[in-house]
Coordinates of C-alpha atoms and ligand atoms in Angstrom, one line a residue:
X78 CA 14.2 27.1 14.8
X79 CA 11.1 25.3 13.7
X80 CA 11.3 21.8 12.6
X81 CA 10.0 21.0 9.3
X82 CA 10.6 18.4 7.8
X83 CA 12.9 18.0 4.2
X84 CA 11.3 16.6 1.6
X85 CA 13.6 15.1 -1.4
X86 CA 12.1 13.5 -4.7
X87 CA 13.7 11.2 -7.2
X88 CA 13.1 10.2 -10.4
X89 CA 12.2 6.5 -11.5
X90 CA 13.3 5.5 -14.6
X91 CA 13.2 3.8 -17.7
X92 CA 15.5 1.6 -20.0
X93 CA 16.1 3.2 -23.5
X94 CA 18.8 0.7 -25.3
X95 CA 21.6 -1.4 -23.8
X96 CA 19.7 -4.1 -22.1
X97 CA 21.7 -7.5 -20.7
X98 CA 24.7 -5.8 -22.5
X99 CA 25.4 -3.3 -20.2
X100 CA 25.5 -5.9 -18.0
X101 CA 29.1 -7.5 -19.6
X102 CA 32.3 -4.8 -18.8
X103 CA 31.9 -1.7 -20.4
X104 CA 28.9 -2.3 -22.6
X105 CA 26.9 0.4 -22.7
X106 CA 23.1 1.1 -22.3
X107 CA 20.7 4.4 -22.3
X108 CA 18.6 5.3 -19.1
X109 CA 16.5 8.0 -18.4
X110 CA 15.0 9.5 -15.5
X111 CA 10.9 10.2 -15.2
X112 CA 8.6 12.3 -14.1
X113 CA 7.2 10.4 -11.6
X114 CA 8.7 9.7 -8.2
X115 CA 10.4 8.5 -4.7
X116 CA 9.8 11.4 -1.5
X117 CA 12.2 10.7 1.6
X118 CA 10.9 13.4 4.3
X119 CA 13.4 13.4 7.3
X120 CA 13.0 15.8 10.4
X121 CA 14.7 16.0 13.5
X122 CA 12.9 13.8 16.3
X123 CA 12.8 12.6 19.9
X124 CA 13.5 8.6 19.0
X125 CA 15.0 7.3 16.0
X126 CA 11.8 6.2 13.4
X127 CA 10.6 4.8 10.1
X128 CA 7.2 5.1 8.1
X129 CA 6.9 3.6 4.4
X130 CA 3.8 4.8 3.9
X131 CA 3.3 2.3 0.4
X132 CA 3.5 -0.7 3.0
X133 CA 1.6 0.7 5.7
X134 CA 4.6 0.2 7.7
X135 CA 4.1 3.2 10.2
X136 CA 6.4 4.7 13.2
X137 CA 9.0 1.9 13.4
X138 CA 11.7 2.3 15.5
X139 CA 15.5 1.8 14.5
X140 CA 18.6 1.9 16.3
X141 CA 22.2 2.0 15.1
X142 CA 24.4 -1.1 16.9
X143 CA 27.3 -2.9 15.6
X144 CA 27.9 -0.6 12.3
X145 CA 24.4 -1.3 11.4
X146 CA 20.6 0.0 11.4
X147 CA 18.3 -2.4 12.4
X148 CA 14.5 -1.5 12.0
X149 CA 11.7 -3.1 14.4
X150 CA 10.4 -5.3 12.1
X151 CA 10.4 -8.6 10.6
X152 CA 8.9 -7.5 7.0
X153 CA 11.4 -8.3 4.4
X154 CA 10.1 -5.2 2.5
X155 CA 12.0 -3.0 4.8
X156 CA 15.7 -4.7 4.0
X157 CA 16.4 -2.4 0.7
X158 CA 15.9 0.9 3.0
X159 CA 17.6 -0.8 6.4
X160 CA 20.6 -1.3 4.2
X161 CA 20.2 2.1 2.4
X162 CA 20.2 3.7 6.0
X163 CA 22.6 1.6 7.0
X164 CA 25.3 2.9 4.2
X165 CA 24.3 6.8 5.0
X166 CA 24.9 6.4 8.6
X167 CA 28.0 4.4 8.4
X168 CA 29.3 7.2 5.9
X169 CA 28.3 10.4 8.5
X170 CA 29.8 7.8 11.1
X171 CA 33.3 7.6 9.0
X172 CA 33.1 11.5 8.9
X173 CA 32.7 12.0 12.8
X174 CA 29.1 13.0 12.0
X175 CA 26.8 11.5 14.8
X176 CA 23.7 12.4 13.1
X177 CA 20.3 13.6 16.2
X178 CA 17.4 11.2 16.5
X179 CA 15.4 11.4 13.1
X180 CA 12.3 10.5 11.7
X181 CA 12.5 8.9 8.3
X182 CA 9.3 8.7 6.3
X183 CA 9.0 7.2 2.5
X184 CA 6.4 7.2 0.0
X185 CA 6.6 6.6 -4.0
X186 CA 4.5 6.9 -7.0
X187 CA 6.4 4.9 -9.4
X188 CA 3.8 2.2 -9.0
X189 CA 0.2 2.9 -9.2
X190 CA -2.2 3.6 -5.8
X191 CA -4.0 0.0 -6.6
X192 CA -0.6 -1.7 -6.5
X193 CA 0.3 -2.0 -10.4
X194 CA 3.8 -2.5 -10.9
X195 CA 4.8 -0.4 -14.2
X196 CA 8.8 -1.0 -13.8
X197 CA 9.7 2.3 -13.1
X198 CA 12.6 1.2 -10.6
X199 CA 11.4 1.1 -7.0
X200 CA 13.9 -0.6 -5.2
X201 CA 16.5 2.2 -7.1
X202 CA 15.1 5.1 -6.6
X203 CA 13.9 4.4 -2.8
X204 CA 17.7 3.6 -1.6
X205 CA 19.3 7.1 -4.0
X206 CA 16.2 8.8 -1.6
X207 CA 17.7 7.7 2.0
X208 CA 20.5 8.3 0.8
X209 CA 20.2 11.5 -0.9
X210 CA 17.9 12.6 2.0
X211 CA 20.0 11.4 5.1
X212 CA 23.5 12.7 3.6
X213 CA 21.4 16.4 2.0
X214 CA 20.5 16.3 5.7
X215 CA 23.7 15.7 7.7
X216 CA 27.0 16.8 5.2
X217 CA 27.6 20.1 6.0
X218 CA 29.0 20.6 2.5
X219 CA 26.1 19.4 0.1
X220 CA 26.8 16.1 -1.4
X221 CA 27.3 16.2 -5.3
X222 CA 25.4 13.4 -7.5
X223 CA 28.0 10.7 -7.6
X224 CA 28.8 10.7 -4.2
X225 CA 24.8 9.7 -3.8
X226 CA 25.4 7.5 -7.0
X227 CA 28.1 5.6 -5.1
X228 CA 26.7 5.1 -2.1
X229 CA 23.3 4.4 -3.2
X230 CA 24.9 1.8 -5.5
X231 CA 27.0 0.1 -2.5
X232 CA 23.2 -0.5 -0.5
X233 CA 21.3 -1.8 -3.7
X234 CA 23.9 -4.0 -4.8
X235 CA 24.3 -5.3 -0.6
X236 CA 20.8 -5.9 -0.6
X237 CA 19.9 -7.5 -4.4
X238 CA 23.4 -8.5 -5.4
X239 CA 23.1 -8.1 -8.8
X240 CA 21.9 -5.8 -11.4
X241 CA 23.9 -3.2 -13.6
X242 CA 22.9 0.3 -11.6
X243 CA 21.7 1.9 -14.3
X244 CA 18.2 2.3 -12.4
X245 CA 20.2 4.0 -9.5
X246 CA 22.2 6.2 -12.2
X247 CA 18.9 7.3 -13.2
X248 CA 17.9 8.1 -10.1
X249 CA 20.8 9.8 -8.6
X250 CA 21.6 12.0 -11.9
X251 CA 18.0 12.4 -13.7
X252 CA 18.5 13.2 -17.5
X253 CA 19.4 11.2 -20.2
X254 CA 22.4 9.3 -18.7
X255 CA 24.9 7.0 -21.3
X256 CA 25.8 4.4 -18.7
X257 CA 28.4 1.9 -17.7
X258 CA 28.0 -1.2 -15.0
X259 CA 30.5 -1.1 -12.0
X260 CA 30.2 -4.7 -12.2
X261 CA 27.9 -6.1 -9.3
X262 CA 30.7 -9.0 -8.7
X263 CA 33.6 -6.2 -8.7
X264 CA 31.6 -3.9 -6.3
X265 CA 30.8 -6.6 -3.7
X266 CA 34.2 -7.9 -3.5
X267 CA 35.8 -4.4 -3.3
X268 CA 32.9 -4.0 -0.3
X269 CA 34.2 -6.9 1.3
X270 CA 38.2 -6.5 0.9
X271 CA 38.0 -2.6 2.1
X272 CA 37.8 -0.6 5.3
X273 CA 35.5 1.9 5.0
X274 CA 33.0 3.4 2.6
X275 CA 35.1 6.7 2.6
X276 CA 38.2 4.8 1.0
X277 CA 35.5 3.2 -1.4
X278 CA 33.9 5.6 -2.7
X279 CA 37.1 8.0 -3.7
X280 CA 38.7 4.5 -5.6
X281 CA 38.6 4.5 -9.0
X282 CA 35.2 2.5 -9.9
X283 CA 37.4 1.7 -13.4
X284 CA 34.0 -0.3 -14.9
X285 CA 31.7 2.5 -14.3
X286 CA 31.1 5.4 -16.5
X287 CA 28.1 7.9 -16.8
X288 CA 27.9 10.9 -19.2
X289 CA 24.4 13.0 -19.4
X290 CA 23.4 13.6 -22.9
X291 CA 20.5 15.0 -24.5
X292 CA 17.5 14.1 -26.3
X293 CA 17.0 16.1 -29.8
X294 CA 14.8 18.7 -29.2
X295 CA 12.6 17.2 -32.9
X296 CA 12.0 13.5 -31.0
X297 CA 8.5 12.4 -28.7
X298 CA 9.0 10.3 -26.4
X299 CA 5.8 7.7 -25.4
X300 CA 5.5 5.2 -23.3
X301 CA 3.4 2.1 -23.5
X302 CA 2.8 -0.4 -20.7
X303 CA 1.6 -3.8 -22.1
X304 CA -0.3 -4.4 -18.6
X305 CA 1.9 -7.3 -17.6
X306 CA 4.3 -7.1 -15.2
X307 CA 7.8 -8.8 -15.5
X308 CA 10.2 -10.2 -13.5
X309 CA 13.7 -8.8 -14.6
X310 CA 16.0 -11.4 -12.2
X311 CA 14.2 -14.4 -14.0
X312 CA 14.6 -13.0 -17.6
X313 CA 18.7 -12.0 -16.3
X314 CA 18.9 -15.1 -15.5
X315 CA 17.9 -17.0 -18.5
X316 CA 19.9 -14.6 -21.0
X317 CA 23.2 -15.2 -18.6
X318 CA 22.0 -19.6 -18.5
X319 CA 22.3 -18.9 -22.2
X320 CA 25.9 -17.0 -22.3
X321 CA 27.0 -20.0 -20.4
X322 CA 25.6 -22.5 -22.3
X323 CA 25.6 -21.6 -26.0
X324 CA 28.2 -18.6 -26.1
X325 CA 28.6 -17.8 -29.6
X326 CA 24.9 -16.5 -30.1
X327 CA 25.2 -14.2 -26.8
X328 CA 29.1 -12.7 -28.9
X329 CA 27.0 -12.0 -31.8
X330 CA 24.0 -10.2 -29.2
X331 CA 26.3 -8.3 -27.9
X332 CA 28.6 -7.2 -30.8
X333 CA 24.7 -6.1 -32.3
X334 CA 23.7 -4.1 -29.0
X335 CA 26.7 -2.6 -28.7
X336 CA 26.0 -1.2 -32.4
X337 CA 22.7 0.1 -31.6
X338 CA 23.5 1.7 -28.8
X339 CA 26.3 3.6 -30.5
X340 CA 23.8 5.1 -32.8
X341 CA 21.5 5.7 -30.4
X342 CA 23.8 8.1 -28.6
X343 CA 25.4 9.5 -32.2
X344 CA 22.1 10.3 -33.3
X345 CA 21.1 11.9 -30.1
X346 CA 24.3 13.8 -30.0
X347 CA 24.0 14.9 -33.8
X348 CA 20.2 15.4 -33.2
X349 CA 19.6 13.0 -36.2
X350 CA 16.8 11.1 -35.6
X351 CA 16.9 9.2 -38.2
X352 CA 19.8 7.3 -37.0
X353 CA 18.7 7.7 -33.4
X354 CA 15.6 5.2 -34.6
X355 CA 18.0 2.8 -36.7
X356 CA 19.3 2.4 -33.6
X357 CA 16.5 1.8 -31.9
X358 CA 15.6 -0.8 -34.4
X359 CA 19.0 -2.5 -34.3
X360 CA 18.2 -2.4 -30.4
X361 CA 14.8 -4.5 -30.8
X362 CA 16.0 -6.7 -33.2
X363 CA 19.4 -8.0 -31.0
X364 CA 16.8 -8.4 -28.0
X365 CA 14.3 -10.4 -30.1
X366 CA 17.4 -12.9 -31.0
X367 CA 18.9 -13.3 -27.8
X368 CA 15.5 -13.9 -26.4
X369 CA 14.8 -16.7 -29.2
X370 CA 18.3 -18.3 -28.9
X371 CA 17.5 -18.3 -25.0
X372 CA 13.3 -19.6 -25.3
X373 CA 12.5 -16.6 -23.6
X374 CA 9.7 -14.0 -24.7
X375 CA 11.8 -10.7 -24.5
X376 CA 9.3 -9.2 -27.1
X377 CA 5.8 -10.3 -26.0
X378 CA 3.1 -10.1 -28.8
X379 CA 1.9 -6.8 -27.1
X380 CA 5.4 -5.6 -27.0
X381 CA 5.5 -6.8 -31.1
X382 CA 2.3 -5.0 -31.8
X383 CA 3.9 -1.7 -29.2
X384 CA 7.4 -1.5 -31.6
X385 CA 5.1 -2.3 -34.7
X386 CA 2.7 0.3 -34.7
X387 CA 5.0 2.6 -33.3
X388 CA 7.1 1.9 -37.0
X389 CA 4.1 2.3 -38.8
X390 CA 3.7 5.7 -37.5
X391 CA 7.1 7.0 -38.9
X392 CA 9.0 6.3 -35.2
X393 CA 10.7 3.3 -33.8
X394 CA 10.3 1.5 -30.9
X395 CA 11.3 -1.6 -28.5
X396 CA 10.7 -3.1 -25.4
X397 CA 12.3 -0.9 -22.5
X398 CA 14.1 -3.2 -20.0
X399 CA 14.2 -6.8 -19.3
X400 CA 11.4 -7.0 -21.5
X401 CA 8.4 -10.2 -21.1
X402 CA 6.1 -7.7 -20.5
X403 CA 6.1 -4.1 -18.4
X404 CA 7.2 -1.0 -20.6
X405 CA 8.1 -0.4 -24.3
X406 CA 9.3 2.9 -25.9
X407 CA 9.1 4.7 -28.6
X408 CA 10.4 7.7 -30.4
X409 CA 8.2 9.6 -32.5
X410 CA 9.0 12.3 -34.9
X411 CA 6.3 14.7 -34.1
X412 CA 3.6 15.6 -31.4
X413 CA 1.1 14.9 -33.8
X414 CA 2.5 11.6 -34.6
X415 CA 3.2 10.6 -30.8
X416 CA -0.2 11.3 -30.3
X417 CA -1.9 9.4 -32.7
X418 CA 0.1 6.2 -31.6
X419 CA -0.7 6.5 -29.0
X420 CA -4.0 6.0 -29.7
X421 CA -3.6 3.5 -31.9
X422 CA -1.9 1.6 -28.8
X423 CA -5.4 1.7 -26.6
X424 CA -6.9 0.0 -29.5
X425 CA -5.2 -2.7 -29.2
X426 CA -4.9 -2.7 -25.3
X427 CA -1.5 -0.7 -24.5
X428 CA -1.8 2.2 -21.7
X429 CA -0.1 5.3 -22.7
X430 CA 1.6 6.1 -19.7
X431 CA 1.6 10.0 -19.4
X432 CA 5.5 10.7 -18.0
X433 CA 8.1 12.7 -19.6
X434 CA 12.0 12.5 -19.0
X435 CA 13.2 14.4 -15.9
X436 CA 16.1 16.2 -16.0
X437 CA 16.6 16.6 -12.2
X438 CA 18.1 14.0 -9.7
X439 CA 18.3 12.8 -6.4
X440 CA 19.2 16.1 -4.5
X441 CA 16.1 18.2 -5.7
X442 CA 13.9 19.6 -2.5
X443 CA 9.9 18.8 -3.2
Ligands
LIG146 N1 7.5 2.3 -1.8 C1 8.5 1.6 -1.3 N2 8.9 1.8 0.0 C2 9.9 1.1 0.5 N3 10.6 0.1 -0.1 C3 10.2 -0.2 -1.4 C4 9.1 0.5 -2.0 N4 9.0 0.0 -3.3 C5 9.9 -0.9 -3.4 N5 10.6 -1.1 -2.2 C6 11.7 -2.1 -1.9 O1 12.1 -2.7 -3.1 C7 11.8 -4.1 -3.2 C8 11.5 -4.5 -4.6 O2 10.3 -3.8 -5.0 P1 9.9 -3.8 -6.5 O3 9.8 -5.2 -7.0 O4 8.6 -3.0 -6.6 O5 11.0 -3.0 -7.1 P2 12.0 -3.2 -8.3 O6 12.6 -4.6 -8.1 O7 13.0 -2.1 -8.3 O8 11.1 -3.3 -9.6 P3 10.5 -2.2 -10.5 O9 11.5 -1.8 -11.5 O10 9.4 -3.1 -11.2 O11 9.9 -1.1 -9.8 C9 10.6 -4.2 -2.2 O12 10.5 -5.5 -1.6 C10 11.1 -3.2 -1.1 O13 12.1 -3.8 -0.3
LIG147 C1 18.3 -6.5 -18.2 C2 18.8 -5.2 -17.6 O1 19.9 -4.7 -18.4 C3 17.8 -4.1 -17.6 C4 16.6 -4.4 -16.7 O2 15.6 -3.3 -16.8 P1 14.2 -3.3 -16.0 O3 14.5 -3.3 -14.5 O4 13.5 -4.6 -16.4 O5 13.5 -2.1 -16.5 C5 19.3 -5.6 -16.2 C6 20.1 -4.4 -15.5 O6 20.6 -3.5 -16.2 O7 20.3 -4.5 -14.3

């Protein structure tokens, strides 16, 4: 039999209403996959190796030892996809699975080929690919969407501790996804206090909730990237200095969000736009607050003039994500209308980013 490789894509993503809520137990936000994305190739091999071909990292060796994959190198950037490997293996392992020798290769297009970061969820989507890839490989039966979900979810939340998962929701499921957090703190103590990753990943994850839904067939989606990159664990951790310091403003953000993102998904479910972009609105507003009550710029005066034209072209739109920067989003009620914002965005120095939602996830072939 000839030995080509397999070659797996997954989606990126991008926030669409719910931010630092979804964060809190069952709070809710809206993610959706893109049309842009991870590859994981695998092949059978002689030796055990690794190529990321984004870091130049090429032909590294790894060997499993003491429940664990450890790569031939010291370069921090390989620690997401060590422990990504790490959870695929020990899972085949728990299975009596002993996968053969395989080569491992990865290489994304979320961020550009000159290195600009546009927040479209590396770190995510490159775990739900080893994942998706090794397990797509090695189950005999093919794995279904949460299984990868779960597992993926275990490795990014070993390696970056926090975070709500929505990015590796996105990944793993592709589509529109209404989303609910595990709870990073509940998912690494459940890690610690069980046996195997078999027994954790049939429990109950009683936080966690994700239901597709879809976008009205009458809204444009467009993308605007300020030119700025942000960093989300420094924004998270202002907004959550802020909960701890001053409470009653961060009850009132999320008593707003939670709102907003209810209408969001109504009007997306009743395909009325109308209240799909209230929501929306409600969305930017609650983030512009809880970014003022904290001293932090959620909405950056790009992002202002992104949601501001976007309104004045009969659409709504906010900052997607953490915010400070990186991506905004809008909804636009025609083709005709999505395209002349975004025009009116490179006036005023906002890249249209061309990408659409992606219904597929992790377990597509390339
Ligand atoms: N192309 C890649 N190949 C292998 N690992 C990657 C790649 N991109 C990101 N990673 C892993 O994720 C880490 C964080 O990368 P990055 O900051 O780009 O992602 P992120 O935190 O998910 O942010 P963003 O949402 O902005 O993409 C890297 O240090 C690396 O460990
Ligand atoms: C602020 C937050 O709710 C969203 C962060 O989104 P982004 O990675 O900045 O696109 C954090 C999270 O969900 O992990």
């Amino acid at each position: 039999m000839p030995n080509t490789p397999m070659t797996i894509k997954v989606p990126g993503k991008l926030m669409i209403a719910g931010e630092f809520a979804v964060l809190e137990p069952h709070h809710h936000l809206v993610v959706m996959a893109v049309d842009r994305f991870v590859y994981a190739s695998i092949q059978k091999s002689d030796t055990n190796s690794l190529t990321l071909q984004d870091f130049q990292l090429e032909d590294l060796t790894w060997e499993y030892k003491n429940s664990e994959v450890k790569i031939s190198s010291n370069d921090r950037r390989t620690h997401f996809v060590g422990d990504a490997m790490t959870t695929a293996v020990t899972y085949l392992k728990e299975n009596s699975i002993t996968p053969d020798p395989f080569a491992l290769s990865i290489k994304s297009e979320l961020d550009d080929a000159s290195g600009v970061k546009y927040g479209l969820g590396s770190s995510a989507a490159v775990v739900t690919s080893v994942i998706a890839a090794i397990l797509k490989k090695y189950l005999p039966d093919s794995p279904d969407p949460t299984l990868v979900f779960k597992l993926a979810a275990i490795a990014h939340v070993k390696t970056q501790r926090n975070g709500s998962g929505a990015d590796v929701a996105a990944s793993s499921y592709g589509g529109f996804i209404n989303y609910s957090s595990f709870q990073a703190e509940w998912l690494l103590k459940e890690y610690e206090n069980t046996t195997n990753l078999i027994e954790l990943v049939r429990k109950e994850w009683s936080y966690f909730s994700a239901e597709k839904v879809k976008l009205p067939e009458n809204i444009y989606v467009c993308i605007g990237w300020t030119g700025k990159p942000a960093s989300t664990k420094k924004l998270v951790n202002e907004i959550l200095q802020l909960k701890k310091d001053n409470p009653a403003p961060f009850r009132q953000f999320l008593t707003i969000s939670e709102q907003a993102v209810r209408n969001v998904l109504q009007g997306m479910k009743e395909a009325n736009t109308s209240l799909m972009m209230e929501g929306m609105k409600q969305n930017r507003a609650a983030l512009a607050q809880i970014g003022e009550a904290a001293n932090v710029a959620i909405e950056t005066p790009l992002l202002t003039q992104l949601c501001d034209l976007a309104e004045e072209y009969g659409g709504a739109g906010k900052p997607s994500g953490a915010g400070g920067g990186d991506c905004g989003i809008a909804f636009m009620p025609s083709k005709e209308k999505a395209y002349e914002l975004e025009r009116a965005w490179e006036k005023v120095g906002i890249k249209p980013l061309i990408l659409q939602p992606n219904e597929q996830g992790a377990l597509e072939e390339a």
